[in-house]
């Protein structure tokens, strides 16, 4: 494994300062506002077509909804059940792109088990299994090979409890096993997108809030200095998710809150598969329990419409926490007390409001503005892309950039992102016969190469991270070493403790872990500022 890194993909404080200075002098082809999955995807798409790109976020990479997801890269089964064949196929295709070509290091096949408890009737069992088979047909239609994503099967009660030993044996008649995609960390997908965009020449500006779109670009404010400045661009892609209406009044959203619980390592020992938890009386909807690479587990999620101003960081209300705990305890052998919940997080889905209320256009995306013909007359150089989901970020970005290119009459090549590996990508690997949950790959953990845990997180860049981990091996929480924090400050654009603990790593999901890790985060930021040699 090569221990050098493509320095053009490195984001850090000095590069931000240099890019800011250039932004004041030049007119970009495209300004992308918002650096969640959609905006970072759009920045990459446009830069890879040869356009000059500036991309700004008011806070940090993945500050918004993109870090609060369930981390599923799902194949669209849910939409098929609603007869939305087009959107289901689109999801399955995008899942295949991530698994096979662009991010095999970040997106893996993962097994999910639906425990067949007394709450799941035999008729429901048959219906769910029929759905899983349709999902497998979608996989085949999307040309994702079966070794990358195995088909469904029925498990007996003993096998089901081997995958989730804490399930109550009472009335458990078995489980339905299915496979789908999952991200190891949603925020890390966004970081990889932004860095890959940077490697293609995009200027990535975090802590730059766009205050107003001007028709010639935007008026923005450097949130670190308070200084206001202009970003000139031929066309703007507004990818600000639940905040999109603040910059484009054509957008009408009806955000919906989803909450997840965070369970500390060891709370549910032996959990290797994800579990679908039956929601009594909710038809085909299930909550989800998902083991994480750091030993924690997340249980989610709720779906509550939210009115009023959109907060920067949504709160997980106590009633959501109790409701999720109730669903979990309904299937556990020994119920968990409230104190077992180590943390909780909530996110707001940017759902599109329908014509007469909140139609469930939910996971569809929309591209607004920039239509030909209206362009010159309105002087409106704004394309807003909103809705959708993480799984389809690439397609959303492609549609938005296609519209922006035609609106502004830019000379650009075709979209290249379906075959463009993100930084750190390793070749795709099939699921081995003896899978055990979160398979390590690419390194054995023994001998010369980087440990498997680093390969899990950094893919092909693990060898470049290793010297920093060797220099600063102390664990700061959730299995993360101080050396990795230094790596994030030197190469992944982390500017402060929050960037390090809440987005480059997820230590901060548990408040006590975050507090314990703060001194190490500060020390590593100081080292980066003192010029610890990049790539050291
Ligand atoms: C609870 C939950 C679970 C989900 N689970 C899944 C799942 O498992 N799989 C899946 O595929 N999808 C899932 N989704 C959907 C998915 O997370 C979102 O659709 C997606 O992350 C939206 O990304 P985005 O880039 O459009 O928006 P965001 O990630 O919110 O990014 C918008 C960015 O714009 C920035 N911004 C806002 N205003 C300004 C401004 N004026 N100037 C500059 N920057 C600005 C913000 O700081 C933010 O970083 C889930 C959503 C939720 C809420």
Coordinates of C-alpha atoms and ligand atoms in Angstrom, one line a residue:
X1 CA 0.0 0.0 0.0
X2 CA 1.4 3.4 -1.0
X3 CA 2.2 5.7 1.9
X4 CA 2.1 8.9 -0.1
X5 CA -1.0 11.0 -0.5
X6 CA -2.3 13.1 -3.3
X7 CA -1.5 16.5 -1.8
X8 CA -4.0 18.3 -4.1
X9 CA -6.7 16.6 -2.0
X10 CA -5.3 17.9 1.3
X11 CA -7.6 20.5 3.0
X12 CA -6.3 22.5 6.0
X13 CA -6.2 26.0 7.5
X14 CA -3.4 27.4 5.3
X15 CA -5.1 26.1 2.1
X16 CA -8.4 27.6 3.2
X17 CA -6.7 31.0 3.6
X18 CA -5.1 30.8 0.2
X19 CA -8.3 29.7 -1.5
X20 CA -10.2 32.6 0.2
X21 CA -7.7 35.1 -1.2
X22 CA -8.1 33.6 -4.7
X23 CA -11.9 33.7 -4.5
X24 CA -11.8 37.4 -4.0
X25 CA -9.8 37.9 -7.2
X26 CA -11.4 35.4 -9.7
X27 CA -14.8 34.7 -11.2
X28 CA -15.6 31.0 -10.9
X29 CA -17.8 29.1 -13.4
X30 CA -19.8 27.6 -10.5
X31 CA -20.4 28.5 -6.9
X32 CA -21.8 25.6 -4.8
X33 CA -23.4 26.7 -1.6
X34 CA -23.6 24.0 1.1
X35 CA -21.1 21.2 1.7
X36 CA -23.3 18.3 2.7
X37 CA -23.3 15.2 0.5
X38 CA -25.3 17.0 -2.2
X39 CA -23.1 20.1 -2.4
X40 CA -19.8 18.3 -2.0
X41 CA -21.1 15.9 -4.7
X42 CA -22.0 18.9 -7.0
X43 CA -18.6 20.5 -6.4
X44 CA -16.9 17.2 -7.5
X45 CA -19.2 16.8 -10.4
X46 CA -18.5 20.3 -11.8
X47 CA -14.8 20.2 -11.1
X48 CA -14.4 16.8 -12.8
X49 CA -16.1 18.3 -15.9
X50 CA -13.3 20.8 -16.1
X51 CA -15.2 23.8 -14.6
X52 CA -13.7 26.2 -12.1
X53 CA -15.6 25.7 -8.8
X54 CA -15.9 27.5 -5.4
X55 CA -17.8 25.6 -2.8
X56 CA -18.7 27.2 0.6
X57 CA -20.3 26.1 3.8
X58 CA -21.4 28.3 6.7
X59 CA -19.9 25.8 9.1
X60 CA -18.0 22.7 8.2
X61 CA -18.1 19.7 5.8
X62 CA -21.1 17.5 6.7
X63 CA -22.3 20.0 9.3
X64 CA -26.0 19.5 8.3
X65 CA -28.3 16.5 7.8
X66 CA -25.6 14.5 6.1
X67 CA -24.0 13.5 9.4
X68 CA -27.3 12.6 11.1
X69 CA -28.5 9.8 8.7
X70 CA -29.0 6.1 9.4
X71 CA -26.0 5.5 7.1
X72 CA -27.9 3.1 4.8
X73 CA -27.1 3.1 1.2
X74 CA -30.3 1.5 0.3
X75 CA -31.5 -0.2 -2.8
X76 CA -34.9 1.4 -3.1
X77 CA -37.1 -1.4 -1.8
X78 CA -39.3 1.0 0.1
X79 CA -40.1 2.9 -3.1
X80 CA -40.9 -0.2 -5.0
X81 CA -43.5 -1.1 -2.3
X82 CA -45.1 2.3 -3.1
X83 CA -45.0 1.6 -6.9
X84 CA -42.3 4.2 -7.5
X85 CA -40.3 2.0 -9.8
X86 CA -38.1 4.8 -11.3
X87 CA -36.9 6.1 -7.9
X88 CA -36.3 2.5 -6.7
X89 CA -34.2 1.7 -9.7
X90 CA -32.3 5.0 -9.3
X91 CA -31.4 4.1 -5.7
X92 CA -30.3 0.6 -6.7
X93 CA -28.1 1.9 -9.5
X94 CA -26.5 4.5 -7.2
X95 CA -25.9 1.9 -4.5
X96 CA -24.1 -0.2 -7.1
X97 CA -21.9 2.8 -8.2
X98 CA -20.8 3.4 -4.6
X99 CA -20.2 -0.3 -3.8
X100 CA -18.4 -1.1 -7.1
X101 CA -16.6 2.0 -8.4
X102 CA -16.5 5.2 -6.4
X103 CA -16.3 4.3 -2.6
X104 CA -15.9 0.6 -1.9
X105 CA -13.8 1.6 1.1
X106 CA -16.7 3.6 2.6
X107 CA -19.7 1.7 1.5
X108 CA -20.1 -2.0 2.3
X109 CA -22.7 -4.7 1.9
X110 CA -24.2 -5.3 5.3
X111 CA -26.6 -8.1 6.6
X112 CA -29.9 -7.1 8.3
X113 CA -32.1 -9.5 10.2
X114 CA -35.8 -9.1 10.9
X115 CA -36.5 -11.2 14.0
X116 CA -39.7 -13.2 13.6
X117 CA -41.3 -12.4 16.9
X118 CA -44.9 -12.8 17.9
X119 CA -45.5 -9.2 16.5
X120 CA -44.7 -10.4 13.0
X121 CA -47.5 -12.6 11.6
X122 CA -46.8 -15.3 9.1
X123 CA -48.6 -13.3 6.5
X124 CA -46.4 -10.3 7.2
X125 CA -43.3 -12.6 7.1
X126 CA -44.4 -13.9 3.6
X127 CA -45.0 -10.3 2.4
X128 CA -41.6 -9.1 3.7
X129 CA -39.8 -12.1 2.1
X130 CA -41.5 -11.4 -1.2
X131 CA -40.3 -7.8 -0.9
X132 CA -36.7 -8.9 -0.2
X133 CA -36.8 -11.0 -3.4
X134 CA -38.0 -8.0 -5.4
X135 CA -35.1 -6.1 -3.9
X136 CA -32.8 -8.8 -5.1
X137 CA -34.3 -8.5 -8.6
X138 CA -33.7 -4.7 -8.4
X139 CA -30.0 -5.4 -7.5
X140 CA -29.8 -7.6 -10.6
X141 CA -31.5 -5.0 -12.8
X142 CA -28.9 -2.5 -11.5
X143 CA -26.1 -4.9 -12.5
X144 CA -24.7 -5.2 -9.0
X145 CA -23.1 -8.6 -8.8
X146 CA -24.4 -11.0 -6.2
X147 CA -21.0 -11.6 -4.5
X148 CA -21.1 -7.9 -3.7
X149 CA -24.6 -8.0 -2.3
X150 CA -25.9 -11.5 -1.4
X151 CA -29.6 -12.5 -1.7
X152 CA -32.1 -12.9 1.1
X153 CA -32.7 -16.1 3.2
X154 CA -34.7 -17.4 6.2
X155 CA -32.8 -18.2 9.4
X156 CA -33.9 -20.5 12.1
X157 CA -34.1 -19.2 15.7
X158 CA -30.7 -20.5 16.7
X159 CA -28.9 -18.8 13.8
X160 CA -30.9 -15.6 14.5
X161 CA -29.7 -15.5 18.1
X162 CA -26.1 -16.2 17.0
X163 CA -26.3 -12.9 15.1
X164 CA -28.0 -11.1 17.9
X165 CA -27.6 -13.1 21.2
X166 CA -29.5 -10.6 23.3
X167 CA -32.8 -11.3 21.5
X168 CA -35.5 -12.8 23.7
X169 CA -36.0 -16.5 22.7
X170 CA -39.6 -16.2 23.8
X171 CA -41.8 -16.7 20.7
X172 CA -38.8 -16.2 18.4
X173 CA -39.4 -18.5 15.4
X174 CA -36.4 -17.4 13.3
X175 CA -35.3 -14.4 11.3
X176 CA -35.3 -13.0 7.7
X177 CA -31.8 -12.1 6.5
X178 CA -31.4 -9.5 3.8
X179 CA -28.4 -7.5 2.5
X180 CA -28.1 -3.8 1.7
X181 CA -25.5 -1.1 1.5
X182 CA -24.2 0.9 4.5
X183 CA -21.8 3.7 5.0
X184 CA -19.2 3.2 7.7
X185 CA -19.6 6.9 8.5
X186 CA -21.8 9.4 6.5
X187 CA -19.7 12.4 7.5
X188 CA -16.6 10.7 6.1
X189 CA -18.3 10.3 2.7
X190 CA -18.8 14.0 2.6
X191 CA -15.1 14.6 3.6
X192 CA -14.0 12.2 0.8
X193 CA -16.2 14.0 -1.7
X194 CA -14.9 17.4 -0.8
X195 CA -11.3 16.3 -0.9
X196 CA -11.7 14.6 -4.2
X197 CA -13.3 17.8 -5.5
X198 CA -10.3 19.7 -4.2
X199 CA -8.0 17.3 -6.0
X200 CA -9.9 18.3 -9.2
X201 CA -9.3 22.0 -8.5
X202 CA -12.4 23.0 -6.5
X203 CA -11.8 25.7 -3.9
X204 CA -13.4 24.4 -0.7
X205 CA -14.3 27.2 1.8
X206 CA -15.6 26.1 5.2
X207 CA -16.8 28.7 7.7
X208 CA -18.0 30.9 4.9
X209 CA -21.7 31.7 5.1
X210 CA -23.5 32.8 2.0
X211 CA -25.7 35.8 3.1
X212 CA -27.4 36.5 -0.2
X213 CA -27.3 35.4 -3.8
X214 CA -26.7 38.4 -6.0
X215 CA -27.2 37.2 -9.6
X216 CA -23.4 37.5 -10.2
X217 CA -22.6 35.1 -7.4
X218 CA -23.0 35.8 -3.7
X219 CA -22.3 38.0 -0.8
X220 CA -20.6 35.9 1.9
X221 CA -19.1 36.3 5.3
X222 CA -16.0 34.6 6.7
X223 CA -17.3 33.2 10.0
X224 CA -13.8 33.2 11.5
X225 CA -13.1 36.9 11.0
X226 CA -16.6 38.4 10.4
X227 CA -15.4 39.9 7.2
X228 CA -17.9 40.2 4.3
X229 CA -16.8 39.6 0.7
X230 CA -18.2 38.8 -2.7
X231 CA -17.8 35.5 -4.5
X232 CA -18.3 36.0 -8.2
X233 CA -19.6 33.1 -10.3
X234 CA -21.4 32.5 -13.5
X235 CA -24.0 30.2 -11.9
X236 CA -24.8 29.2 -8.3
X237 CA -25.9 25.7 -7.2
X238 CA -27.8 26.1 -3.9
X239 CA -27.4 22.7 -2.0
X240 CA -28.2 23.9 1.5
X241 CA -30.6 21.1 2.4
X242 CA -33.2 22.1 5.0
X243 CA -31.9 25.6 4.8
X244 CA -32.4 26.0 1.0
X245 CA -35.5 28.2 1.3
X246 CA -33.4 30.9 3.1
X247 CA -31.5 31.5 -0.2
X248 CA -34.1 30.6 -2.8
X249 CA -37.8 31.6 -2.0
X250 CA -39.1 29.1 -4.7
X251 CA -38.2 26.2 -2.3
X252 CA -41.0 24.9 -0.1
X253 CA -39.9 22.2 2.4
X254 CA -41.6 20.4 5.2
X255 CA -38.7 19.1 7.4
X256 CA -39.2 15.8 9.3
X257 CA -37.1 14.9 12.3
X258 CA -35.4 11.5 12.7
X259 CA -33.9 10.5 16.0
X260 CA -31.3 7.9 16.8
X261 CA -30.1 6.5 20.1
X262 CA -26.4 5.8 20.7
X263 CA -25.6 2.7 22.8
X264 CA -22.1 2.4 24.3
X265 CA -19.9 -0.5 23.3
X266 CA -20.8 -3.7 25.1
X267 CA -24.4 -2.7 25.7
X268 CA -25.7 -5.4 23.3
X269 CA -22.8 -7.9 23.1
X270 CA -22.3 -10.0 20.0
X271 CA -24.4 -7.8 17.7
X272 CA -23.0 -8.4 14.2
X273 CA -26.0 -7.9 11.9
X274 CA -28.3 -4.9 11.7
X275 CA -31.7 -5.6 13.1
X276 CA -35.1 -4.5 11.7
X277 CA -37.3 -3.8 14.7
X278 CA -41.0 -4.3 14.1
X279 CA -43.1 -1.2 14.8
X280 CA -46.5 -2.4 16.1
X281 CA -49.3 -1.2 13.8
X282 CA -47.0 0.5 11.3
X283 CA -47.4 -1.8 8.4
X284 CA -44.2 -2.1 6.4
X285 CA -42.1 0.3 8.6
X286 CA -39.4 -0.9 10.9
X287 CA -37.0 0.8 13.2
X288 CA -33.3 -0.2 12.9
X289 CA -30.5 -1.3 15.2
X290 CA -27.1 -1.0 13.6
X291 CA -23.7 -2.0 15.0
X292 CA -21.0 0.5 14.3
X293 CA -17.3 -0.1 13.6
X294 CA -16.3 1.6 16.9
X295 CA -18.3 -0.9 18.9
X296 CA -21.2 1.4 19.6
X297 CA -24.7 0.7 18.2
X298 CA -27.3 3.2 16.9
X299 CA -31.0 2.5 17.1
X300 CA -33.4 4.7 15.1
X301 CA -35.5 6.2 13.8
X302 CA -38.5 8.4 14.1
X303 CA -40.3 10.5 11.5
X304 CA -42.0 13.6 12.9
X305 CA -42.9 16.7 10.9
X306 CA -41.3 19.8 12.4
X307 CA -42.5 23.4 12.0
X308 CA -40.8 26.7 12.8
X309 CA -37.3 27.9 12.3
X310 CA -34.7 25.3 11.3
X311 CA -32.0 25.0 14.0
X312 CA -28.3 24.6 13.2
X313 CA -28.2 21.4 15.3
X314 CA -31.5 19.7 16.0
X315 CA -32.2 18.3 19.5
X316 CA -33.4 14.7 20.1
X317 CA -36.4 15.1 22.3
X318 CA -37.0 12.8 25.3
X319 CA -40.2 11.4 23.8
X320 CA -38.3 10.1 20.8
X321 CA -35.7 8.5 23.0
X322 CA -38.3 6.8 25.1
X323 CA -40.3 5.6 22.0
X324 CA -37.1 4.1 20.5
X325 CA -36.1 2.4 23.7
X326 CA -39.6 0.9 23.9
X327 CA -39.3 -0.6 20.4
X328 CA -35.9 -2.0 21.3
X329 CA -37.0 -3.4 24.6
X330 CA -39.9 -5.2 23.0
X331 CA -37.4 -7.7 21.4
X332 CA -34.6 -7.9 24.0
X333 CA -34.2 -10.7 26.5
X334 CA -33.1 -8.3 29.2
X335 CA -34.7 -4.8 28.7
X336 CA -32.3 -1.8 28.7
X337 CA -32.9 1.0 31.3
X338 CA -32.9 4.6 30.2
X339 CA -29.4 5.0 31.6
X340 CA -28.1 2.5 29.0
X341 CA -28.7 5.2 26.3
X342 CA -25.2 6.9 26.1
X343 CA -26.3 9.6 23.6
X344 CA -28.9 10.5 21.1
X345 CA -28.9 12.6 17.9
X346 CA -31.6 14.0 15.6
X347 CA -31.5 15.1 12.0
X348 CA -34.0 17.0 9.7
X349 CA -34.9 15.5 6.4
X350 CA -35.3 18.1 3.7
X351 CA -38.6 16.8 2.5
X352 CA -40.3 18.6 -0.4
X353 CA -43.7 20.0 0.4
X354 CA -46.4 19.0 -2.1
X355 CA -48.8 21.3 -3.9
X356 CA -51.6 21.0 -1.3
X357 CA -49.7 20.2 1.9
X358 CA -47.0 17.7 2.6
X359 CA -47.3 15.1 -0.1
X360 CA -44.9 12.2 0.4
X361 CA -42.5 13.2 -2.3
X362 CA -40.1 12.6 0.5
X363 CA -37.1 10.8 -1.0
X364 CA -37.4 12.3 -4.5
X365 CA -35.2 15.2 -5.4
X366 CA -36.0 18.3 -7.2
X367 CA -33.8 20.7 -9.3
X368 CA -35.4 24.2 -9.4
X369 CA -34.4 27.2 -11.5
X370 CA -32.0 27.8 -14.3
X371 CA -34.4 26.7 -17.0
X372 CA -33.4 27.8 -20.5
X373 CA -35.3 30.8 -21.7
X374 CA -36.0 32.1 -18.3
X375 CA -32.3 32.7 -17.7
X376 CA -31.6 35.9 -19.7
X377 CA -35.0 37.5 -18.9
X378 CA -34.7 36.9 -15.1
X379 CA -31.0 37.3 -14.7
X380 CA -31.5 34.4 -12.3
X381 CA -28.4 32.3 -12.1
X382 CA -29.5 30.0 -9.3
X383 CA -30.1 26.3 -9.5
X384 CA -31.4 24.8 -6.2
X385 CA -31.1 21.0 -5.7
X386 CA -33.0 19.6 -2.7
X387 CA -34.8 16.6 -1.3
X388 CA -33.5 13.2 -2.1
X389 CA -31.2 11.2 0.2
X390 CA -27.6 10.3 0.7
X391 CA -27.8 7.2 -1.4
X392 CA -28.7 9.3 -4.5
X393 CA -26.4 12.3 -3.8
X394 CA -24.4 11.7 -7.0
X395 CA -27.4 11.7 -9.2
X396 CA -28.7 14.8 -7.5
X397 CA -25.4 16.5 -8.2
X398 CA -25.3 15.4 -11.8
X399 CA -28.8 16.7 -12.4
X400 CA -28.0 20.0 -10.7
X401 CA -24.7 20.6 -12.6
X402 CA -26.4 19.6 -15.9
X403 CA -29.0 22.3 -15.3
X404 CA -26.3 24.8 -14.2
X405 CA -24.2 24.2 -17.3
X406 CA -27.0 24.6 -19.7
X407 CA -28.4 27.7 -17.8
X408 CA -25.1 29.5 -17.9
X409 CA -24.0 28.2 -21.3
X410 CA -20.8 26.8 -19.8
X411 CA -18.5 24.7 -22.0
X412 CA -18.2 21.6 -19.9
X413 CA -17.5 17.9 -20.5
X414 CA -20.0 15.2 -19.6
X415 CA -20.6 14.0 -16.1
X416 CA -17.8 11.7 -15.0
X417 CA -18.6 10.8 -11.4
X418 CA -20.2 7.4 -11.9
X419 CA -16.7 6.0 -12.5
X420 CA -14.6 8.4 -10.5
X421 CA -13.1 6.8 -7.3
X422 CA -13.1 9.0 -4.2
X423 CA -9.8 9.6 -2.3
X424 CA -8.8 6.4 -0.5
X425 CA -10.9 4.1 -2.7
X426 CA -9.8 0.4 -2.7
X427 CA -11.0 -2.2 -5.2
X428 CA -14.4 -3.6 -4.4
X429 CA -14.5 -7.0 -2.5
X430 CA -17.3 -9.5 -2.4
X431 CA -18.8 -10.7 0.9
X432 CA -16.9 -13.8 2.2
X433 CA -18.8 -16.9 3.1
X434 CA -17.9 -16.6 6.8
X435 CA -18.9 -13.0 7.2
X436 CA -19.1 -11.8 10.7
X437 CA -20.7 -8.4 10.6
X438 CA -18.2 -5.6 9.7
X439 CA -15.5 -7.4 7.7
X440 CA -12.1 -5.9 7.8
X441 CA -10.3 -5.9 4.4
X442 CA -7.1 -5.1 2.7
X443 CA -4.9 -5.8 5.7
X444 CA -4.6 -8.6 8.1
X445 CA -3.7 -6.5 11.1
X446 CA -0.4 -8.4 11.4
X447 CA 3.0 -7.8 9.9
X448 CA 4.1 -4.8 7.9
X449 CA 0.9 -3.2 6.6
X450 CA -1.4 -0.8 8.4
X451 CA -3.7 -2.3 11.0
X452 CA -7.1 -3.4 9.7
X453 CA -8.9 -0.7 11.7
X454 CA -7.0 2.0 9.8
X455 CA -7.8 0.4 6.5
X456 CA -11.4 0.3 7.5
X457 CA -11.5 4.0 8.0
X458 CA -9.0 5.3 5.5
X459 CA -8.9 2.8 2.7
X460 CA -5.9 3.2 0.5
X461 CA -4.7 6.2 2.6
X462 CA -4.2 4.0 5.7
X463 CA -0.5 3.6 5.0
X464 CA -0.2 7.4 5.0
X465 CA -2.1 7.8 8.2
X466 CA 0.0 5.1 10.0
X467 CA 3.2 7.2 10.7
X468 CA 1.0 9.8 12.6
X469 CA -0.8 7.0 14.5
X470 CA 2.6 5.6 15.4
X471 CA 3.8 9.0 16.6
X472 CA 0.6 9.7 18.6
X473 CA -0.9 6.3 19.5
X474 CA -2.9 7.3 22.5
X475 CA -6.6 6.5 22.2
X476 CA -8.9 9.6 22.6
X477 CA -12.2 7.7 22.6
X478 CA -14.3 5.4 20.4
X479 CA -11.1 3.7 19.3
X480 CA -9.7 6.8 17.7
X481 CA -6.0 7.7 18.2
X482 CA -4.6 11.2 18.6
X483 CA -2.6 10.7 15.4
X484 CA -5.8 10.4 13.4
X485 CA -7.0 13.7 14.8
X486 CA -3.7 15.2 13.6
X487 CA -4.3 13.6 10.2
X488 CA -7.7 15.3 10.0
X489 CA -6.3 18.7 10.8
X490 CA -3.5 18.3 8.2
X491 CA -5.5 16.7 5.4
X492 CA -9.2 16.6 6.0
X493 CA -10.0 20.3 6.6
X494 CA -10.7 20.1 10.3
X495 CA -10.3 23.6 11.8
X496 CA -11.4 23.2 15.4
X497 CA -12.3 20.7 18.1
X498 CA -15.9 20.3 16.8
X499 CA -14.7 19.4 13.3
X500 CA -12.4 16.8 14.8
X501 CA -14.7 15.2 17.4
X502 CA -18.1 15.6 15.8
X503 CA -17.5 15.2 12.0
X504 CA -14.1 13.7 11.2
X505 CA -14.6 11.2 14.0
X506 CA -17.8 10.5 15.9
X507 CA -16.3 10.6 19.4
X508 CA -18.6 13.5 20.2
X509 CA -21.8 11.5 20.0
X510 CA -21.4 10.6 23.6
X511 CA -21.0 13.7 25.7
X512 CA -18.6 12.2 28.3
X513 CA -16.3 10.8 25.6
X514 CA -16.3 14.2 23.9
X515 CA -15.3 16.0 27.1
X516 CA -12.5 13.4 27.7
X517 CA -11.1 13.8 24.1
X518 CA -11.1 17.7 24.1
X519 CA -7.5 18.1 25.4
X520 CA -6.1 15.7 22.8
X521 CA -8.1 17.5 20.1
X522 CA -6.7 20.9 21.1
X523 CA -3.1 19.5 21.3
X524 CA -3.4 18.0 17.8
X525 CA -4.8 21.3 16.4
X526 CA -1.8 23.1 18.0
X527 CA 0.6 20.6 16.4
X528 CA -1.0 21.1 13.0
X529 CA -0.8 24.9 13.4
X530 CA 2.8 24.7 14.4
X531 CA 3.5 23.1 11.1
X532 CA 3.8 19.4 11.8
X533 CA 4.9 18.4 8.3
X534 CA 2.1 17.4 6.1
X535 CA 2.3 13.7 5.3
X536 CA 4.7 13.2 8.3
Ligands
LIG1 C1 -32.7 10.8 10.6 C2 -32.3 10.7 9.2 C3 -31.9 9.5 8.6 C4 -31.6 9.4 7.3 N1 -31.1 8.2 6.9 C5 -30.7 8.1 5.6 C6 -30.2 6.8 5.1 O1 -30.0 5.9 5.9 N2 -29.8 6.7 3.8 C7 -30.0 7.8 2.9 O2 -29.7 7.6 1.8 N3 -30.5 9.0 3.3 C8 -30.9 9.2 4.6 N4 -31.3 10.3 5.1 C9 -31.4 11.5 4.1 C10 -30.1 12.2 4.0 O3 -29.4 12.3 5.2 C11 -30.3 13.6 3.5 O4 -31.2 13.6 2.4 C12 -29.0 14.2 3.0 O5 -28.0 14.1 4.0 C13 -29.1 15.7 2.6 O6 -27.9 16.2 2.3 P1 -27.7 17.7 1.7 O7 -26.3 17.8 1.3 O8 -28.7 18.0 0.7 O9 -28.0 18.6 3.0 P2 -27.1 18.9 4.3 O10 -26.3 17.7 4.6 O11 -28.0 19.4 5.4 O12 -26.1 20.0 3.8 C14 -26.5 21.4 3.7 C15 -25.3 22.2 4.1 O13 -25.6 23.6 3.8 C16 -24.9 24.4 4.7 N5 -25.6 25.7 4.7 C17 -26.9 26.0 5.0 N6 -27.1 27.4 4.8 C18 -25.9 27.9 4.3 C19 -25.5 29.2 3.9 N7 -26.4 30.2 3.9 N8 -24.3 29.4 3.4 C20 -23.4 28.3 3.3 N9 -23.7 27.1 3.7 C21 -25.0 26.9 4.2 C22 -25.1 23.7 6.0 O14 -24.1 24.1 7.0 C23 -25.0 22.2 5.6 O15 -23.6 21.7 5.8 C24 -31.7 10.5 6.4 C25 -32.1 11.7 7.0 C26 -32.4 11.9 8.3 C27 -32.8 13.2 8.9

